[in-house]
Coordinates of C-alpha atoms and ligand atoms in Angstrom, one line a residue:
X1 CA -43.7 10.7 -121.6
X2 CA -41.8 11.6 -118.5
X3 CA -38.6 10.0 -117.5
X4 CA -40.7 8.6 -114.6
X5 CA -43.1 7.0 -117.1
X6 CA -40.2 5.4 -119.0
X7 CA -38.7 4.2 -115.7
X8 CA -42.0 2.5 -114.8
X9 CA -42.2 0.8 -118.2
X10 CA -38.6 -0.4 -117.8
X11 CA -38.8 -1.0 -113.9
X12 CA -35.9 0.7 -112.2
X13 CA -33.8 0.7 -115.4
X14 CA -31.3 3.3 -114.8
X15 CA -32.0 6.9 -116.2
X16 CA -29.5 7.1 -118.9
X17 CA -28.5 9.1 -121.9
X18 CA -31.0 7.5 -124.0
X19 CA -33.7 8.4 -121.4
X20 CA -32.7 12.0 -121.3
X21 CA -32.3 12.2 -124.8
X22 CA -35.9 11.0 -125.4
X23 CA -37.4 13.2 -122.6
X24 CA -34.8 15.9 -122.4
X25 CA -36.2 17.4 -125.8
X26 CA -39.7 17.5 -124.1
X27 CA -41.1 20.7 -123.5
X28 CA -43.6 22.1 -120.8
X29 CA -46.4 24.3 -122.1
X30 CA -48.4 26.5 -119.6
X31 CA -51.3 28.7 -120.2
X32 CA -51.3 31.3 -117.2
X33 CA -54.0 32.9 -115.4
X34 CA -55.6 29.7 -113.6
X35 CA -56.0 30.1 -109.7
X36 CA -54.8 27.3 -107.8
X37 CA -56.8 25.0 -105.3
X38 CA -56.6 21.7 -103.8
X39 CA -53.5 19.8 -102.2
X40 CA -49.8 19.0 -103.3
X41 CA -47.9 16.2 -101.5
X42 CA -44.3 17.3 -101.0
X43 CA -41.9 14.4 -101.5
X44 CA -38.5 13.6 -99.8
X45 CA -35.6 16.0 -100.0
X46 CA -33.3 15.6 -103.0
X47 CA -30.5 17.3 -101.2
X48 CA -30.9 15.0 -98.1
X49 CA -31.4 11.9 -100.3
X50 CA -28.2 12.2 -102.2
X51 CA -25.8 12.5 -99.2
X52 CA -27.8 9.8 -97.5
X53 CA -27.1 7.6 -100.5
X54 CA -23.4 8.2 -100.4
X55 CA -23.3 7.2 -96.7
X56 CA -24.4 3.5 -97.9
X57 CA -20.5 3.3 -98.7
X58 CA -19.6 3.6 -94.9
X59 CA -21.0 0.0 -94.2
X60 CA -21.4 -3.3 -95.7
X61 CA -24.8 -3.6 -94.3
X62 CA -28.1 -2.6 -96.0
X63 CA -29.1 1.0 -95.6
X64 CA -32.9 1.7 -96.4
X65 CA -34.1 5.0 -97.3
X66 CA -37.9 6.0 -97.3
X67 CA -39.7 8.6 -99.0
X68 CA -36.8 8.8 -101.6
X69 CA -37.9 11.1 -104.4
X70 CA -38.0 9.6 -108.0
X71 CA -35.7 12.2 -109.6
X72 CA -33.1 12.2 -112.3
X73 CA -30.3 13.1 -109.8
X74 CA -31.1 10.2 -107.7
X75 CA -31.0 7.8 -110.7
X76 CA -27.5 9.4 -111.7
X77 CA -26.2 8.6 -108.2
X78 CA -27.4 5.2 -108.2
X79 CA -25.7 4.7 -111.4
X80 CA -22.3 6.1 -110.0
X81 CA -22.9 3.8 -106.7
X82 CA -23.6 0.8 -108.8
X83 CA -20.4 0.9 -110.6
X84 CA -18.6 1.1 -107.2
X85 CA -20.3 -2.2 -106.4
X86 CA -23.2 -1.0 -104.4
X87 CA -26.4 -2.9 -104.9
X88 CA -29.2 -0.4 -105.3
X89 CA -32.7 -1.2 -105.5
X90 CA -35.6 1.3 -105.9
X91 CA -39.1 0.0 -104.9
X92 CA -41.6 2.6 -105.7
X93 CA -44.8 2.0 -104.0
X94 CA -47.4 4.5 -105.4
X95 CA -46.1 7.9 -104.5
X96 CA -43.4 6.8 -102.3
X97 CA -40.1 5.1 -103.2
X98 CA -37.9 3.0 -101.0
X99 CA -34.3 2.8 -101.7
X100 CA -32.2 0.0 -100.6
X101 CA -28.5 0.3 -100.8
X102 CA -25.9 -2.3 -99.9
X103 CA -22.2 -1.7 -100.2
X104 CA -21.2 -5.4 -99.3
X105 CA -18.2 -5.5 -101.6
X106 CA -16.8 -2.2 -103.2
X107 CA -14.7 -3.3 -106.1
X108 CA -14.0 -0.1 -107.7
X109 CA -13.0 3.1 -106.0
X110 CA -13.0 5.3 -109.1
X111 CA -15.7 7.8 -109.8
X112 CA -15.4 8.5 -113.5
X113 CA -15.6 11.9 -115.2
X114 CA -18.4 10.9 -117.5
X115 CA -20.6 10.2 -114.5
X116 CA -19.3 13.0 -112.0
X117 CA -19.7 15.6 -114.7
X118 CA -23.6 15.2 -114.8
X119 CA -24.1 15.9 -111.2
X120 CA -21.8 17.8 -108.7
X121 CA -23.3 15.8 -105.8
X122 CA -21.2 12.7 -107.1
X123 CA -18.2 14.4 -105.3
X124 CA -19.9 13.2 -102.1
X125 CA -18.5 9.6 -102.6
X126 CA -15.0 10.8 -101.9
X127 CA -15.1 11.0 -98.2
X128 CA -16.9 7.6 -97.5
X129 CA -14.7 5.8 -100.2
X130 CA -11.4 7.1 -98.5
X131 CA -12.9 6.2 -95.0
X132 CA -14.1 2.8 -95.9
X133 CA -11.6 1.6 -98.3
X134 CA -8.5 3.8 -97.7
X135 CA -8.4 5.1 -101.3
X136 CA -10.5 6.7 -104.1
X137 CA -9.9 8.4 -107.4
X138 CA -12.9 10.6 -108.1
X139 CA -13.1 13.2 -110.9
X140 CA -13.2 16.9 -110.1
X141 CA -16.9 17.8 -110.9
X142 CA -16.1 20.7 -113.1
X143 CA -18.3 23.9 -113.2
X144 CA -21.9 24.1 -114.0
X145 CA -24.3 26.9 -115.1
X146 CA -24.4 28.6 -111.6
X147 CA -20.7 28.8 -111.1
X148 CA -17.3 27.3 -110.9
X149 CA -18.2 25.2 -107.7
X150 CA -14.7 23.9 -106.8
X151 CA -14.1 21.3 -104.2
X152 CA -11.0 22.6 -102.4
X153 CA -12.7 22.6 -99.0
X154 CA -13.6 18.9 -99.4
X155 CA -10.0 18.2 -100.4
X156 CA -8.2 20.2 -97.6
X157 CA -10.5 18.8 -95.1
X158 CA -9.6 15.2 -96.1
X159 CA -5.9 16.2 -95.9
X160 CA -6.4 17.4 -92.3
X161 CA -7.9 14.0 -91.5
X162 CA -4.5 12.5 -92.8
X163 CA -5.3 11.5 -96.4
X164 CA -2.5 12.1 -98.9
X165 CA -4.4 13.8 -102.1
X166 CA -3.0 14.5 -105.5
X167 CA -4.7 16.1 -108.4
X168 CA -3.9 14.3 -111.5
X169 CA -5.4 14.7 -115.0
X170 CA -8.7 16.2 -113.5
X171 CA -9.0 13.5 -110.8
X172 CA -8.8 13.6 -107.1
X173 CA -6.3 10.8 -106.1
X174 CA -6.7 10.2 -102.4
X175 CA -4.9 7.5 -100.2
X176 CA -5.1 6.8 -96.5
X177 CA -3.7 3.3 -96.3
X178 CA -3.5 3.5 -92.4
X179 CA -6.9 4.9 -92.2
X180 CA -8.2 8.5 -91.4
X181 CA -7.2 10.4 -87.9
X182 CA -9.6 12.6 -86.3
X183 CA -8.7 16.4 -86.4
X184 CA -10.1 20.0 -86.3
X185 CA -11.2 21.4 -89.4
X186 CA -12.2 25.1 -89.5
X187 CA -14.0 25.9 -92.8
X188 CA -13.2 29.4 -94.4
X189 CA -16.7 29.8 -95.4
X190 CA -19.7 27.6 -95.2
X191 CA -20.0 24.7 -97.6
X192 CA -23.0 22.2 -97.5
X193 CA -21.1 19.6 -99.6
X194 CA -17.8 19.8 -97.7
X195 CA -19.6 19.6 -94.4
X196 CA -21.3 16.4 -95.5
X197 CA -18.4 14.7 -97.1
X198 CA -16.1 15.4 -94.1
X199 CA -18.9 14.4 -91.6
X200 CA -19.3 11.1 -93.4
X201 CA -15.4 10.5 -93.5
X202 CA -14.8 11.4 -89.8
X203 CA -17.4 8.8 -88.7
X204 CA -14.6 6.3 -89.3
X205 CA -11.4 8.3 -88.4
X206 CA -9.7 7.3 -85.3
X207 CA -10.5 9.8 -82.6
X208 CA -12.1 13.1 -82.5
X209 CA -13.0 15.3 -85.4
X210 CA -14.3 18.9 -84.9
X211 CA -15.9 20.6 -87.9
X212 CA -15.8 24.3 -87.2
X213 CA -18.0 26.8 -89.2
X214 CA -20.1 23.8 -90.6
X215 CA -23.0 24.1 -92.6
X216 CA -26.4 24.2 -90.5
X217 CA -29.1 23.0 -93.2
X218 CA -31.8 20.6 -92.1
X219 CA -30.4 18.2 -94.8
X220 CA -27.0 18.1 -92.7
X221 CA -29.3 17.2 -89.4
X222 CA -30.9 14.6 -91.3
X223 CA -27.6 13.0 -92.4
X224 CA -26.3 13.0 -88.9
X225 CA -29.4 11.4 -87.6
X226 CA -29.1 8.7 -90.4
X227 CA -25.4 8.3 -89.5
X228 CA -26.2 8.0 -85.7
X229 CA -28.7 5.2 -86.5
X230 CA -25.9 3.5 -88.2
X231 CA -23.7 3.6 -85.1
X232 CA -21.8 6.9 -85.5
X233 CA -21.1 9.2 -82.5
X234 CA -22.1 12.8 -83.7
X235 CA -22.9 16.0 -81.5
X236 CA -24.0 19.3 -82.7
X237 CA -25.2 18.8 -86.4
X238 CA -27.1 21.7 -87.2
X239 CA -25.0 23.9 -85.0
X240 CA -21.7 26.1 -85.8
X241 CA -19.4 23.1 -84.5
X242 CA -20.0 19.4 -85.1
X243 CA -18.2 16.7 -82.9
X244 CA -17.5 13.4 -84.3
X245 CA -16.0 10.5 -82.4
X246 CA -14.7 8.0 -84.8
X247 CA -15.8 4.3 -84.5
X248 CA -14.5 1.2 -86.0
X249 CA -17.4 0.3 -88.3
X250 CA -21.0 1.3 -89.0
X251 CA -23.9 -1.0 -89.6
X252 CA -27.1 -0.9 -91.7
X253 CA -30.2 1.3 -90.8
X254 CA -33.6 2.3 -92.0
X255 CA -34.4 6.0 -92.3
X256 CA -37.1 8.2 -93.6
X257 CA -35.8 11.2 -95.6
X258 CA -37.0 14.9 -94.6
X259 CA -39.4 16.4 -96.6
X260 CA -38.1 18.7 -99.6
X261 CA -38.2 22.3 -98.1
X262 CA -37.2 23.6 -101.6
X263 CA -40.1 22.0 -103.3
X264 CA -42.5 23.2 -100.7
X265 CA -41.3 26.8 -101.2
X266 CA -41.5 26.4 -104.9
X267 CA -44.9 25.5 -104.7
X268 CA -45.8 28.1 -102.0
X269 CA -44.5 30.8 -104.6
X270 CA -46.8 29.0 -107.3
X271 CA -49.8 30.0 -105.1
X272 CA -48.4 33.5 -104.8
X273 CA -48.0 33.9 -108.7
X274 CA -51.6 32.3 -109.7
X275 CA -53.6 33.3 -106.6
X276 CA -55.7 30.7 -104.6
X277 CA -55.3 28.5 -101.7
X278 CA -53.5 25.0 -101.6
X279 CA -52.5 22.6 -98.8
X280 CA -48.8 21.3 -99.0
X281 CA -49.0 18.0 -97.2
X282 CA -45.9 16.1 -95.7
X283 CA -44.1 19.1 -94.6
X284 CA -43.9 21.0 -91.4
X285 CA -43.9 24.8 -91.2
X286 CA -40.8 24.8 -89.1
X287 CA -38.8 23.2 -91.9
X288 CA -39.6 26.1 -94.0
X289 CA -37.6 28.3 -91.8
X290 CA -37.0 31.9 -92.8
X291 CA -38.4 31.3 -96.3
X292 CA -41.9 31.2 -94.8
X293 CA -41.5 34.5 -92.9
X294 CA -40.2 36.1 -96.2
X295 CA -43.1 34.8 -98.1
X296 CA -45.4 36.1 -95.6
X297 CA -43.7 39.5 -95.8
X298 CA -44.4 39.4 -99.5
X299 CA -48.2 39.0 -98.8
X300 CA -48.9 35.2 -98.6
X301 CA -50.8 33.6 -95.8
X302 CA -49.1 30.5 -94.5
X303 CA -50.6 28.4 -91.7
X304 CA -49.9 25.0 -90.4
X305 CA -52.5 22.3 -90.9
X306 CA -53.0 18.8 -89.4
X307 CA -51.1 17.5 -92.5
X308 CA -48.8 20.1 -93.6
X309 CA -49.2 23.8 -94.3
X310 CA -51.9 25.8 -96.2
X311 CA -50.7 28.7 -98.5
X312 CA -53.0 31.2 -99.8
X313 CA -52.8 34.5 -101.8
X314 CA -55.2 36.8 -103.4
X315 CA -54.2 37.5 -107.1
X316 CA -52.2 40.6 -107.1
X317 CA -51.8 40.5 -103.7
X318 CA -47.8 40.4 -103.7
X319 CA -45.8 43.4 -102.1
X320 CA -42.1 44.1 -103.1
X321 CA -39.6 43.2 -100.4
X322 CA -35.7 42.9 -100.2
X323 CA -34.3 39.4 -100.1
X324 CA -30.6 38.2 -99.6
X325 CA -29.6 34.5 -99.9
X326 CA -27.5 33.3 -97.0
X327 CA -26.4 30.0 -95.6
X328 CA -29.0 28.2 -93.5
X329 CA -30.8 29.5 -91.3
X330 CA -30.7 32.5 -93.9
X331 CA -32.9 32.7 -96.9
X332 CA -32.0 29.7 -99.3
X333 CA -30.2 30.3 -102.5
X334 CA -32.2 27.5 -104.0
X335 CA -35.4 29.6 -103.7
X336 CA -33.8 32.7 -105.1
X337 CA -34.9 32.3 -108.7
X338 CA -38.5 31.4 -107.8
X339 CA -38.7 34.4 -105.4
X340 CA -37.6 36.6 -108.2
X341 CA -40.2 35.4 -110.4
X342 CA -42.9 36.1 -107.7
X343 CA -41.3 39.7 -107.0
X344 CA -41.3 40.6 -110.7
X345 CA -45.2 40.6 -110.5
X346 CA -45.3 42.4 -106.9
X347 CA -46.7 45.9 -106.1
X348 CA -43.4 48.1 -105.7
X349 CA -39.8 47.5 -106.0
X350 CA -37.6 44.6 -104.7
X351 CA -33.8 43.9 -104.4
X352 CA -32.7 40.3 -104.5
X353 CA -29.0 39.6 -103.7
X354 CA -27.3 36.3 -104.1
X355 CA -24.3 35.6 -102.0
X356 CA -23.7 32.0 -102.5
X357 CA -23.1 31.4 -106.1
X358 CA -21.3 33.8 -108.5
X359 CA -23.8 33.1 -111.5
X360 CA -27.2 32.2 -110.4
X361 CA -29.0 35.1 -112.4
X362 CA -29.5 33.0 -115.5
X363 CA -33.2 33.2 -115.2
X364 CA -33.2 37.0 -115.4
X365 CA -32.9 37.4 -119.2
X366 CA -35.8 34.7 -119.7
X367 CA -38.1 36.5 -117.1
X368 CA -37.3 39.9 -119.0
X369 CA -38.7 38.3 -122.1
X370 CA -41.7 37.7 -120.3
X371 CA -41.9 41.3 -119.4
X372 CA -40.5 41.4 -116.0
X373 CA -38.4 44.6 -115.4
X374 CA -35.3 43.6 -113.6
X375 CA -31.9 45.1 -113.8
X376 CA -28.6 43.5 -112.6
X377 CA -26.0 45.4 -110.5
X378 CA -23.3 42.8 -109.6
X379 CA -24.6 40.2 -107.1
X380 CA -27.9 42.2 -106.8
X381 CA -30.9 42.3 -108.9
X382 CA -33.4 45.4 -108.7
X383 CA -36.8 44.4 -109.7
X384 CA -39.7 47.0 -110.3
X385 CA -43.1 44.8 -110.3
X386 CA -45.2 44.9 -113.4
X387 CA -48.9 44.4 -113.4
X388 CA -48.5 41.3 -115.6
X389 CA -46.1 39.1 -117.5
X390 CA -46.7 37.7 -121.0
X391 CA -46.2 34.1 -122.1
X392 CA -43.2 33.5 -124.3
X393 CA -41.1 30.5 -125.4
X394 CA -38.2 30.4 -123.0
X395 CA -35.2 28.3 -122.2
X396 CA -34.4 26.4 -119.0
X397 CA -30.7 26.6 -118.0
X398 CA -30.5 25.2 -114.5
X399 CA -32.9 23.4 -112.1
X400 CA -34.1 26.3 -110.1
X401 CA -34.0 28.9 -112.9
X402 CA -36.3 26.6 -114.8
X403 CA -38.6 26.4 -111.9
X404 CA -38.7 30.2 -111.8
X405 CA -39.9 30.1 -115.4
X406 CA -42.5 27.6 -114.7
X407 CA -44.0 29.9 -112.0
X408 CA -43.8 32.9 -114.3
X409 CA -45.8 30.9 -116.8
X410 CA -48.6 30.3 -114.1
X411 CA -49.1 34.1 -113.8
X412 CA -48.3 35.2 -117.5
X413 CA -51.1 36.2 -119.9
X414 CA -50.9 33.5 -122.9
X415 CA -48.8 30.5 -123.4
X416 CA -45.3 29.9 -122.1
X417 CA -43.4 27.1 -123.7
X418 CA -40.2 26.0 -121.8
X419 CA -37.4 24.1 -123.6
X420 CA -34.7 21.8 -122.0
X421 CA -36.9 20.7 -119.2
X422 CA -34.4 17.8 -118.2
X423 CA -33.3 20.3 -115.9
X424 CA -36.6 20.2 -114.0
X425 CA -36.6 16.5 -113.9
X426 CA -33.4 16.6 -112.0
X427 CA -35.1 18.1 -108.9
X428 CA -39.1 18.1 -109.2
X429 CA -40.9 14.9 -109.4
X430 CA -44.1 14.7 -111.4
X431 CA -44.0 18.6 -111.2
X432 CA -46.8 19.1 -114.0
X433 CA -49.0 16.5 -112.7
X434 CA -48.9 18.2 -109.2
X435 CA -49.7 21.7 -110.6
X436 CA -52.4 20.4 -113.1
X437 CA -54.0 18.6 -110.0
X438 CA -54.6 22.1 -108.5
X439 CA -56.0 23.5 -111.7
X440 CA -53.1 24.9 -113.5
X441 CA -53.2 24.6 -117.2
X442 CA -50.0 22.8 -117.7
X443 CA -48.8 20.0 -119.8
X444 CA -45.6 18.2 -121.0
X445 CA -45.3 18.0 -124.5
X446 CA -42.9 15.8 -126.7
X447 CA -40.3 17.5 -129.1
X448 CA -42.7 16.6 -131.9
X449 CA -45.4 18.6 -130.3
X450 CA -47.5 15.7 -129.0
Ligands
LIG501 C1 -25.6 22.2 -102.1 O1 -24.5 22.4 -103.0 C2 -26.8 22.0 -102.8 N1 -26.7 20.7 -103.5 C3 -27.1 23.1 -103.6 O2 -28.5 22.8 -104.3 C4 -27.4 24.4 -102.8 O3 -27.6 25.4 -103.7 C5 -26.0 24.4 -102.0 O4 -25.6 23.6 -101.3 C6 -26.2 25.9 -101.1 O5 -27.0 25.6 -100.3 C7 -26.9 19.5 -102.8 O6 -27.0 19.6 -101.6 C8 -26.8 18.3 -103.7 P1 -21.8 24.5 -101.4 P2 -22.9 22.4 -102.6 O7 -20.6 23.7 -101.0 O8 -22.7 21.5 -101.6 C9 -18.4 27.3 -103.0 C10 -30.0 22.6 -106.1 O9 -30.6 23.5 -106.8 N2 -17.4 26.1 -102.5 O10 -22.5 25.0 -100.0 O11 -22.1 22.2 -104.0 C11 -19.4 27.1 -104.1 O12 -18.8 27.3 -105.3 C12 -28.5 22.5 -105.7 O13 -30.6 21.7 -105.4 C13 -16.0 26.3 -102.7 O14 -15.6 27.3 -103.2 O15 -22.7 24.0 -102.2 C14 -20.4 27.9 -103.8 O16 -20.1 29.1 -104.3 C15 -27.9 23.8 -106.5 N3 -15.3 25.3 -102.5 C16 -20.5 28.0 -102.1 O17 -19.2 27.5 -101.8 C17 -15.6 24.1 -102.0 O18 -14.9 23.2 -101.6 C18 -21.4 27.2 -101.6 O19 -21.3 25.9 -102.1 C19 -17.1 24.1 -101.8 C20 -17.9 25.0 -102.1

């Protein structure tokens, strides 16, 4: 049973520890060597949906988000928002889910550790709460498998907007009793979350705010478009500098979440691993950015279709290339693990360099257990392609590393058993259903083997 089956049974009952406990011990079993064919529907972007949900705190009117992905991370943020007083309804109609959020009355401005620790993106309620309510007490997120991931840029940016902030017993105590005042904020390095938090806060600050060296991801542009639909005045989203003219209040809006470019990239790599031809529907080629170019360099064919993009690859048709992760428009760090799986079965050698996170190579030991030839040298991994991988029991450690292992299983000879797949449920909706629908021999099995 997947978390979504349980959620369907229990309506939109919140995804909680009990659900995770029952499904978190689930495993995924893959028997490799099956070519893929058919079509996969790409869902709404997790990393757009999360900040958009936090934006609901900025108004007392309803915000409706279409094409919301049914994922554990979305449920986790829904829990957090509900305890602030936001009414959150998920209306799943078939494959699409509409989220309606209304923060008419925020009766609690504290985001507790036991919720924030589950998902770093919970810190995105900080800016909206301070902007709307003049105060917030948000737990520091703590580190995670891929790095320490502090929020100093979020905090310093809010201080620039006039908030008084103290760190107290692992919590961020923020006060702005007279409201926020626009300012120029220059980020010392690019941060997606800090850009989003301060973009939202600046919408209700008095005067003009300039965010310099802002993140340029498509998810930032999507957030800005929704905020403008809510009455915000924003120019330059997606560029180096974003200009925001503060307004007194924001109103409700309806917004369709952009497609998930990381989900699409992950499935494109699945075709590269298994061979075959698959249409990814609901995604535009432009949204794939440089990831599409690098996948073509590695040997995939990727062409636009009327409903999306078609990805094709001959088995064994992958060539080794060098890849470096960078902030958008560079190669996305969220595709690094998946790309490494692909390059582990390429002809020739590759070098993958991770410049965003300090510990995002957790998938390497597991890929090596499947026969990959990878050596780490600091922030770079030297990969020598092998003719084939062999199936093995492996451990998922974080969301994207887990997907890398699923992809390796598609190409491996024999059976791969992936444990701790709750990591996958955080970011991939109906993963095994989508891949099985294209011919993969993949199934979710309970802890008791059923
Ligand atoms: C977002 O995380 C994404 N998450 C991540 O996707 C993605 O990997 C990351 O951006 C980079 O693209 C969501 O959008 C929910 P950052 P975020 O702030 O905002 C350091 C996935 O798999 N930093 O751009 O947390 C930080 O430690 C997830 O879907 C500070 O030092 O990333 C990291 O090394 C994983 N201080 C680097 O900057 C700060 O105040 C980039 O982080 C903020 C960040």
